[in-house]
């Protein structure tokens, strides 16, 4: 870091090196800008280091253990299957390191200067970047803020060695015998399910009427069925009251239907949402406009009320998803470079790496009706798909939501094996303005899970081949 009385001048400063920030930095550099990226943590942000990537690695390891332990119906019998959890954690760390190291290589290859430290805004064109030893003033022509979000800590449940956020849960040194999860959203369901796969006795406490709010009941029912098979207890309309920590565990108090109950466990995982990282950066001091949730107000080009400062990702309106942040990062970088870019997507895919996987893009059937569309839905079950049968994984379906007047695909839901991959084709279909007929006429390789998309399109057209009308 350059230290002195004179500021360092850059074309574009990117604050935050997560999936939004590092993508924005690379795209800006590709378009000829002199770019500096700053982050107080590791490159890759929450997603690569303590979120998306390590959680999926842990989930994958859990699935492998389950398959090794329970594949007798396929004629595979394994004795004394065990888990070396230290090795699991070591492997998970290697996955993370490969990706974060790759981000660093990509930034350097695109001649992006990488700075470690915290940024504090002085004015519309100036920040101070501080680390533990020193500070340096940076002058920028344009700035992209991509500082992400952090977990919400509840006052009755302060984080500790036994009361964990998602980061703490991902870095446990042991497989817990018992775990309580507060929050049945996608993080709680994913991590609770992952540990259940390793044999942990898991209880999920959800305050609403069902887990995984935002997904259709027909999809969440499949997840609940699998969780029950793993031994997970799901308590809905349960309000967590408090926790008492002991040397070896926790005692969690909660209320359900007016009755107070307690449950003992080794650990408590709290997953009740995230809040934007927009505080303690001087943003309010320089006049950046934010809403009452701390989200920065932006236009379709992700520009704030200052024409040279942009904001992307979890700190602006919309779902807190890594792929949304990356998309917005490209938009902001292109706008700064003079391109006529703006946010104009029709749909953002949402994925839960539960068991089975759930994925959705565009309108759900009821949401489409509520929005005034006259729609029909068409569903094809994986139980009728040859590849799913050969994988011994047939729970789930592909569902299309199409407009009655012309068959336009305006929504899709996938529950089942590889739903996270299959949803990409359906997102493309919506963005490209494709109809059910377009999907039906697209030749899909056989035998594949993706064929279920074509089959669902046939159902939408009223001419199903591999299922009855």
Coordinates of C-alpha atoms in Angstrom, one line a residue:
X1 CA 0.0 0.0 0.0
X2 CA 1.3 3.5 -0.9
X3 CA 1.5 5.7 2.2
X4 CA 2.0 9.4 2.2
X5 CA 0.4 12.8 2.0
X6 CA -0.6 12.4 -1.6
X7 CA -3.7 10.4 -2.6
X8 CA -3.6 7.4 -4.9
X9 CA -5.7 8.2 -8.0
X10 CA -7.7 5.5 -9.8
X11 CA -10.4 5.5 -12.5
X12 CA -12.7 3.0 -10.7
X13 CA -12.6 1.9 -7.1
X14 CA -14.5 -1.3 -6.2
X15 CA -15.3 -1.7 -2.5
X16 CA -15.9 -5.3 -1.7
X17 CA -14.4 -8.4 -3.4
X18 CA -17.3 -10.8 -3.3
X19 CA -19.1 -12.2 -6.4
X20 CA -20.4 -8.8 -7.2
X21 CA -17.3 -6.8 -6.6
X22 CA -14.6 -9.0 -8.2
X23 CA -16.8 -9.5 -11.3
X24 CA -17.3 -5.7 -11.5
X25 CA -13.6 -5.1 -11.2
X26 CA -12.7 -7.5 -13.9
X27 CA -15.3 -6.2 -16.3
X28 CA -14.3 -2.6 -15.7
X29 CA -10.6 -3.5 -16.3
X30 CA -11.5 -5.4 -19.5
X31 CA -13.2 -2.2 -20.7
X32 CA -10.0 -0.1 -20.2
X33 CA -10.4 1.3 -16.7
X34 CA -7.6 1.5 -14.1
X35 CA -9.2 -0.4 -11.3
X36 CA -8.5 -0.9 -7.6
X37 CA -10.4 -3.4 -5.5
X38 CA -10.4 -3.2 -1.7
X39 CA -11.7 -5.7 0.9
X40 CA -11.0 -6.2 4.6
X41 CA -11.5 -9.9 4.2
X42 CA -10.5 -12.6 1.8
X43 CA -11.1 -12.4 -1.9
X44 CA -14.4 -14.0 -2.9
X45 CA -16.4 -12.5 -0.1
X46 CA -18.9 -14.5 2.0
X47 CA -20.0 -16.6 -0.9
X48 CA -16.7 -18.3 -1.7
X49 CA -15.3 -18.3 1.8
X50 CA -18.1 -18.9 4.3
X51 CA -21.3 -19.2 2.3
X52 CA -22.3 -20.7 -1.0
X53 CA -19.2 -22.8 -1.8
X54 CA -18.3 -24.4 1.5
X55 CA -21.9 -25.1 2.3
X56 CA -22.3 -26.9 -1.0
X57 CA -19.1 -28.8 -0.4
X58 CA -20.4 -30.0 3.0
X59 CA -23.8 -30.9 1.5
X60 CA -22.0 -33.0 -1.2
X61 CA -19.9 -34.8 1.4
X62 CA -23.0 -35.6 3.4
X63 CA -24.7 -37.0 0.3
X64 CA -21.7 -39.2 -0.4
X65 CA -21.8 -40.6 3.1
X66 CA -25.6 -41.3 2.8
X67 CA -25.1 -43.0 -0.5
X68 CA -22.3 -45.2 0.8
X69 CA -24.4 -46.1 3.9
X70 CA -27.7 -46.7 2.2
X71 CA -27.6 -48.1 -1.3
X72 CA -28.6 -51.7 -0.6
X73 CA -31.6 -51.5 -3.0
X74 CA -29.1 -51.0 -5.8
X75 CA -27.1 -54.1 -4.6
X76 CA -24.3 -51.9 -3.1
X77 CA -23.6 -53.1 0.5
X78 CA -20.9 -51.3 2.4
X79 CA -19.9 -52.2 5.9
X80 CA -18.6 -49.9 8.7
X81 CA -18.9 -46.7 6.6
X82 CA -17.4 -43.9 8.7
X83 CA -16.7 -40.2 8.5
X84 CA -13.3 -38.6 9.1
X85 CA -14.8 -35.1 9.7
X86 CA -11.4 -33.5 10.0
X87 CA -10.7 -34.7 6.5
X88 CA -14.1 -33.5 5.3
X89 CA -13.3 -30.0 6.6
X90 CA -9.8 -30.2 5.1
X91 CA -11.3 -31.1 1.7
X92 CA -13.9 -28.3 2.0
X93 CA -11.1 -25.8 2.7
X94 CA -9.2 -27.0 -0.4
X95 CA -12.2 -26.3 -2.5
X96 CA -12.5 -22.8 -1.1
X97 CA -8.8 -22.1 -1.5
X98 CA -8.8 -23.1 -5.1
X99 CA -11.6 -20.7 -5.9
X100 CA -10.3 -17.8 -3.9
X101 CA -6.9 -18.3 -5.4
X102 CA -8.5 -18.4 -8.8
X103 CA -10.2 -15.0 -8.1
X104 CA -6.8 -13.5 -7.2
X105 CA -5.3 -14.8 -10.3
X106 CA -8.1 -13.4 -12.5
X107 CA -7.9 -10.0 -10.9
X108 CA -4.1 -9.9 -11.4
X109 CA -4.4 -11.1 -15.0
X110 CA -6.7 -8.2 -15.7
X111 CA -4.3 -5.8 -14.0
X112 CA -6.6 -5.0 -11.1
X113 CA -4.8 -3.6 -8.0
X114 CA -5.8 -5.5 -4.9
X115 CA -5.8 -3.6 -1.6
X116 CA -6.5 -5.1 1.9
X117 CA -8.3 -2.9 4.3
X118 CA -11.5 -1.1 5.2
X119 CA -12.9 1.8 3.2
X120 CA -14.4 4.9 4.8
X121 CA -15.9 7.5 2.5
X122 CA -14.7 11.1 2.9
X123 CA -16.6 12.7 0.1
X124 CA -18.0 11.9 -3.4
X125 CA -14.6 11.2 -4.8
X126 CA -12.5 10.2 -1.8
X127 CA -12.1 7.3 0.5
X128 CA -9.6 6.4 3.2
X129 CA -8.5 2.8 3.2
X130 CA -7.3 1.6 6.6
X131 CA -5.7 -1.6 7.8
X132 CA -4.3 -2.4 11.2
X133 CA -1.2 -0.3 10.7
X134 CA -1.9 2.6 8.4
X135 CA -4.3 4.4 6.2
X136 CA -4.1 5.8 2.7
X137 CA -6.3 8.2 0.8
X138 CA -7.7 7.2 -2.6
X139 CA -9.2 9.5 -5.1
X140 CA -11.6 7.9 -7.6
X141 CA -13.5 9.0 -10.7
X142 CA -16.1 6.3 -10.1
X143 CA -16.8 3.8 -7.4
X144 CA -18.8 0.6 -7.2
X145 CA -19.9 -0.4 -3.6
X146 CA -20.3 -4.2 -3.3
X147 CA -19.9 -4.8 0.4
X148 CA -22.5 -7.6 0.7
X149 CA -24.4 -8.6 3.9
X150 CA -23.9 -10.3 7.2
X151 CA -26.1 -12.6 9.4
X152 CA -28.6 -11.1 11.7
X153 CA -27.8 -11.7 15.3
X154 CA -30.8 -12.0 17.7
X155 CA -30.4 -10.4 21.1
X156 CA -31.7 -13.5 23.0
X157 CA -29.2 -15.6 21.0
X158 CA -25.8 -13.9 21.0
X159 CA -23.2 -15.9 19.0
X160 CA -20.7 -18.0 21.0
X161 CA -19.0 -21.3 20.8
X162 CA -22.3 -23.1 21.1
X163 CA -24.7 -20.5 19.5
X164 CA -23.6 -20.4 15.8
X165 CA -24.2 -18.4 12.7
X166 CA -23.8 -20.1 9.3
X167 CA -20.0 -19.5 9.4
X168 CA -19.7 -21.2 12.7
X169 CA -21.8 -24.1 11.6
X170 CA -19.6 -24.6 8.5
X171 CA -16.4 -24.7 10.6
X172 CA -17.3 -27.2 13.4
X173 CA -14.6 -29.6 14.3
X174 CA -17.0 -32.4 15.1
X175 CA -20.3 -33.9 13.9
X176 CA -22.8 -32.8 16.5
X177 CA -25.0 -35.5 18.1
X178 CA -27.8 -33.0 18.3
X179 CA -28.4 -29.6 16.7
X180 CA -31.2 -27.1 16.9
X181 CA -31.7 -24.7 13.9
X182 CA -33.7 -21.5 14.3
X183 CA -35.1 -20.6 10.9
X184 CA -36.4 -22.9 8.2
X185 CA -35.3 -20.8 5.3
X186 CA -32.8 -22.0 2.7
X187 CA -29.7 -21.6 4.9
X188 CA -31.2 -23.4 7.8
X189 CA -32.7 -26.1 5.7
X190 CA -29.4 -26.7 3.7
X191 CA -27.1 -26.8 6.7
X192 CA -29.6 -28.6 9.0
X193 CA -30.0 -31.2 6.2
X194 CA -26.3 -31.5 5.6
X195 CA -25.6 -32.4 9.2
X196 CA -28.6 -34.7 9.3
X197 CA -27.0 -36.5 6.4
X198 CA -24.0 -37.2 8.6
X199 CA -26.2 -38.5 11.4
X200 CA -26.9 -35.5 13.5
X201 CA -30.3 -35.4 15.3
X202 CA -31.6 -32.1 14.0
X203 CA -34.6 -30.0 15.1
X204 CA -35.7 -27.0 12.9
X205 CA -37.7 -24.3 14.6
X206 CA -39.6 -22.2 12.1
X207 CA -41.8 -19.3 13.0
X208 CA -44.1 -19.4 10.0
X209 CA -46.5 -22.1 8.9
X210 CA -43.9 -23.9 6.7
X211 CA -40.2 -24.1 5.9
X212 CA -38.7 -22.6 2.7
X213 CA -41.2 -19.8 2.2
X214 CA -41.4 -18.6 -1.3
X215 CA -41.5 -22.1 -2.8
X216 CA -44.7 -23.9 -3.7
X217 CA -46.1 -26.4 -1.2
X218 CA -45.7 -29.3 -3.6
X219 CA -41.9 -28.6 -3.7
X220 CA -41.4 -28.1 0.1
X221 CA -43.4 -31.3 0.8
X222 CA -40.7 -33.3 -1.0
X223 CA -38.0 -31.7 1.1
X224 CA -39.9 -32.3 4.3
X225 CA -40.3 -36.0 3.4
X226 CA -36.6 -36.4 2.9
X227 CA -35.8 -34.5 6.1
X228 CA -38.1 -36.7 8.0
X229 CA -36.3 -39.8 6.6
X230 CA -33.1 -38.3 7.9
X231 CA -34.6 -38.0 11.3
X232 CA -35.1 -34.2 11.2
X233 CA -37.9 -32.8 13.4
X234 CA -39.6 -29.7 11.9
X235 CA -41.6 -27.6 14.3
X236 CA -43.5 -24.8 12.6
X237 CA -45.2 -21.7 14.1
X238 CA -42.5 -22.0 16.8
X239 CA -41.2 -18.9 18.4
X240 CA -37.7 -19.3 20.0
X241 CA -37.5 -17.6 23.4
X242 CA -34.0 -18.0 24.6
X243 CA -31.0 -20.2 25.2
X244 CA -29.1 -21.4 28.2
X245 CA -25.5 -22.4 27.5
X246 CA -23.7 -25.1 29.4
X247 CA -20.2 -26.4 29.1
X248 CA -21.2 -29.2 26.7
X249 CA -24.3 -27.8 25.0
X250 CA -27.3 -25.6 24.9
X251 CA -30.9 -25.7 26.2
X252 CA -33.2 -23.9 23.9
X253 CA -36.6 -22.6 25.0
X254 CA -39.4 -22.0 22.5
X255 CA -43.1 -21.6 22.4
X256 CA -45.6 -23.3 20.1
X257 CA -49.4 -23.1 20.3
X258 CA -49.1 -21.2 23.6
X259 CA -47.0 -23.9 25.2
X260 CA -43.5 -23.4 26.3
X261 CA -41.0 -26.2 25.6
X262 CA -37.3 -26.8 25.9
X263 CA -34.9 -28.9 23.9
X264 CA -31.3 -29.8 24.6
X265 CA -28.6 -30.0 21.9
X266 CA -24.9 -29.7 21.4
X267 CA -25.2 -26.6 19.2
X268 CA -27.8 -24.0 18.2
X269 CA -27.6 -22.6 14.7
X270 CA -29.4 -19.3 14.1
X271 CA -30.4 -18.5 10.5
X272 CA -33.0 -15.8 10.5
X273 CA -31.8 -13.6 7.6
X274 CA -29.1 -11.1 6.6
X275 CA -28.6 -7.4 6.8
X276 CA -26.7 -5.1 4.4
X277 CA -23.2 -4.0 5.2
X278 CA -23.8 -0.3 4.6
X279 CA -23.0 1.0 8.1
X280 CA -19.7 2.3 9.5
X281 CA -18.5 3.3 6.0
X282 CA -19.3 7.0 6.1
X283 CA -22.1 6.6 3.5
X284 CA -24.7 8.5 5.4
X285 CA -22.1 11.3 6.2
X286 CA -21.5 12.0 2.5
X287 CA -25.2 11.8 1.7
X288 CA -25.8 8.5 0.1
X289 CA -29.5 7.8 0.1
X290 CA -30.7 4.6 1.9
X291 CA -34.0 3.2 2.9
X292 CA -35.0 2.2 6.5
X293 CA -33.4 -1.2 6.0
X294 CA -30.0 0.2 5.2
X295 CA -30.3 -0.7 1.5
X296 CA -28.8 1.9 -0.9
X297 CA -31.2 3.4 -3.3
X298 CA -30.2 2.9 -6.9
X299 CA -31.6 3.3 -10.4
X300 CA -31.7 0.7 -13.2
X301 CA -28.0 1.3 -13.9
X302 CA -27.2 0.7 -10.2
X303 CA -26.3 4.4 -9.8
X304 CA -26.8 6.0 -6.4
X305 CA -27.9 9.6 -5.9
X306 CA -24.3 10.5 -6.8
X307 CA -23.7 10.1 -10.5
X308 CA -20.3 8.5 -10.0
X309 CA -21.1 6.1 -7.2
X310 CA -22.8 2.8 -7.8
X311 CA -24.1 0.0 -5.6
X312 CA -24.7 -3.7 -6.3
X313 CA -25.6 -7.0 -4.7
X314 CA -27.0 -7.5 -1.2
X315 CA -26.9 -3.8 -0.4
X316 CA -29.5 -2.8 -2.9
X317 CA -33.1 -3.9 -3.6
X318 CA -33.9 -7.5 -4.7
X319 CA -33.0 -11.0 -3.6
X320 CA -29.7 -11.5 -1.8
X321 CA -28.2 -13.8 -4.4
X322 CA -24.6 -14.1 -5.6
X323 CA -25.6 -14.4 -9.2
X324 CA -27.7 -11.3 -9.0
X325 CA -24.7 -9.4 -7.6
X326 CA -22.4 -10.6 -10.4
X327 CA -25.0 -9.5 -13.0
X328 CA -25.3 -6.1 -11.5
X329 CA -21.5 -5.8 -11.2
X330 CA -21.2 -6.2 -15.0
X331 CA -24.0 -3.6 -15.5
X332 CA -22.3 -1.0 -13.3
X333 CA -18.9 -1.5 -14.9
X334 CA -20.3 -1.2 -18.4
X335 CA -22.3 2.0 -17.5
X336 CA -19.1 3.6 -16.2
X337 CA -17.4 2.7 -19.4
X338 CA -20.0 4.5 -21.4
X339 CA -22.2 1.5 -22.5
X340 CA -26.0 1.9 -22.5
X341 CA -26.5 -0.9 -20.1
X342 CA -29.2 -1.3 -17.4
X343 CA -30.8 -3.9 -15.3
X344 CA -33.4 -5.5 -17.6
X345 CA -33.8 -9.2 -16.6
X346 CA -37.2 -10.8 -16.7
X347 CA -36.5 -13.4 -14.0
X348 CA -33.8 -14.4 -11.5
X349 CA -33.4 -18.1 -10.7
X350 CA -33.6 -19.1 -7.0
X351 CA -32.1 -22.4 -5.9
X352 CA -32.1 -24.3 -2.6
X353 CA -29.5 -27.1 -2.3
X354 CA -31.8 -29.1 -0.1
X355 CA -32.6 -32.8 -0.6
X356 CA -34.1 -32.9 -3.2
X357 CA -32.9 -29.7 -4.8
X358 CA -35.4 -27.0 -5.4
X359 CA -35.2 -24.3 -8.1
X360 CA -37.6 -21.7 -9.4
X361 CA -37.5 -18.9 -12.0
X362 CA -40.1 -16.4 -13.1
X363 CA -43.7 -16.7 -11.8
X364 CA -45.1 -19.5 -9.7
X365 CA -48.5 -20.5 -10.8
X366 CA -50.5 -18.6 -8.1
X367 CA -48.2 -15.6 -8.3
X368 CA -48.9 -15.4 -12.0
X369 CA -52.7 -15.6 -11.4
X370 CA -52.4 -12.9 -8.7
X371 CA -50.5 -10.7 -11.3
X372 CA -53.5 -11.0 -13.6
X373 CA -52.2 -13.6 -16.1
X374 CA -54.4 -16.3 -17.5
X375 CA -52.1 -19.3 -17.2
X376 CA -51.9 -23.0 -17.3
X377 CA -49.4 -25.3 -15.6
X378 CA -47.8 -28.4 -16.9
X379 CA -45.9 -30.9 -14.8
X380 CA -43.7 -33.9 -15.7
X381 CA -42.6 -36.2 -12.9
X382 CA -39.0 -37.5 -12.6
X383 CA -40.6 -40.9 -11.8
X384 CA -41.2 -41.2 -15.6
X385 CA -37.7 -40.1 -16.5
X386 CA -35.2 -42.8 -17.5
X387 CA -32.1 -41.0 -16.2
X388 CA -33.7 -40.3 -12.8
X389 CA -34.7 -44.0 -12.5
X390 CA -31.2 -45.1 -13.3
X391 CA -29.9 -42.7 -10.6
X392 CA -32.4 -44.2 -8.2
X393 CA -33.6 -40.6 -7.5
X394 CA -37.1 -40.1 -8.8
X395 CA -38.7 -37.7 -6.3
X396 CA -39.8 -34.5 -7.9
X397 CA -40.9 -32.9 -11.2
X398 CA -40.5 -30.1 -13.7
X399 CA -43.3 -27.7 -13.9
X400 CA -43.9 -25.0 -16.5
X401 CA -46.2 -22.0 -16.1
X402 CA -47.3 -20.8 -19.5
X403 CA -49.6 -18.0 -20.8
X404 CA -52.9 -19.6 -22.1
X405 CA -53.2 -17.2 -25.1
X406 CA -49.9 -18.1 -26.7
X407 CA -48.0 -20.7 -24.6
X408 CA -45.3 -18.2 -23.6
X409 CA -43.2 -19.6 -20.7
X410 CA -43.4 -17.1 -17.8
X411 CA -42.3 -19.3 -15.0
X412 CA -40.9 -22.7 -14.1
X413 CA -40.2 -24.8 -11.0
X414 CA -38.0 -27.8 -10.7
X415 CA -37.8 -30.2 -7.7
X416 CA -35.5 -33.1 -7.9
X417 CA -32.1 -34.3 -8.9
X418 CA -29.9 -31.6 -10.4
X419 CA -32.7 -29.0 -10.2
X420 CA -30.0 -26.3 -9.8
X421 CA -28.6 -27.1 -13.3
X422 CA -31.9 -27.8 -15.1
X423 CA -33.3 -24.3 -14.1
X424 CA -30.7 -22.6 -16.3
X425 CA -32.5 -23.8 -19.5
X426 CA -35.8 -22.5 -18.2
X427 CA -34.4 -19.2 -17.2
X428 CA -33.0 -18.8 -20.7
X429 CA -36.5 -19.8 -22.1
X430 CA -38.1 -16.9 -20.2
X431 CA -35.5 -14.4 -21.1
X432 CA -35.6 -15.4 -24.8
X433 CA -39.4 -15.2 -24.9
X434 CA -39.8 -18.9 -25.8
X435 CA -43.0 -20.8 -25.8
X436 CA -43.8 -24.4 -24.7
X437 CA -43.7 -25.3 -28.3
X438 CA -40.2 -24.0 -28.7
X439 CA -39.1 -26.2 -25.8
X440 CA -41.0 -29.2 -27.1
X441 CA -39.3 -28.9 -30.5
X442 CA -35.8 -28.6 -29.1
X443 CA -34.2 -32.0 -29.2
X444 CA -32.9 -33.1 -25.8
X445 CA -30.3 -35.8 -25.4
X446 CA -31.5 -39.2 -24.1
X447 CA -31.3 -40.4 -21.4
X448 CA -30.9 -37.1 -19.4
X449 CA -32.7 -35.3 -16.6
X450 CA -33.1 -32.3 -18.9
X451 CA -35.5 -34.3 -21.0
X452 CA -38.1 -33.6 -18.3
X453 CA -38.2 -30.0 -19.6
X454 CA -39.2 -31.2 -23.1
X455 CA -41.7 -33.6 -21.6
X456 CA -43.3 -30.9 -19.5
X457 CA -43.6 -28.8 -22.6
X458 CA -45.4 -31.7 -24.4
X459 CA -47.7 -31.8 -21.4
X460 CA -48.3 -28.0 -21.8
X461 CA -49.3 -28.6 -25.4
X462 CA -51.7 -31.3 -24.5
X463 CA -49.7 -34.1 -26.2
X464 CA -47.6 -35.9 -23.6
X465 CA -45.6 -38.9 -24.7
X466 CA -44.3 -40.5 -21.5
X467 CA -47.1 -39.7 -19.1
X468 CA -50.9 -39.8 -19.2
X469 CA -52.9 -36.6 -19.8

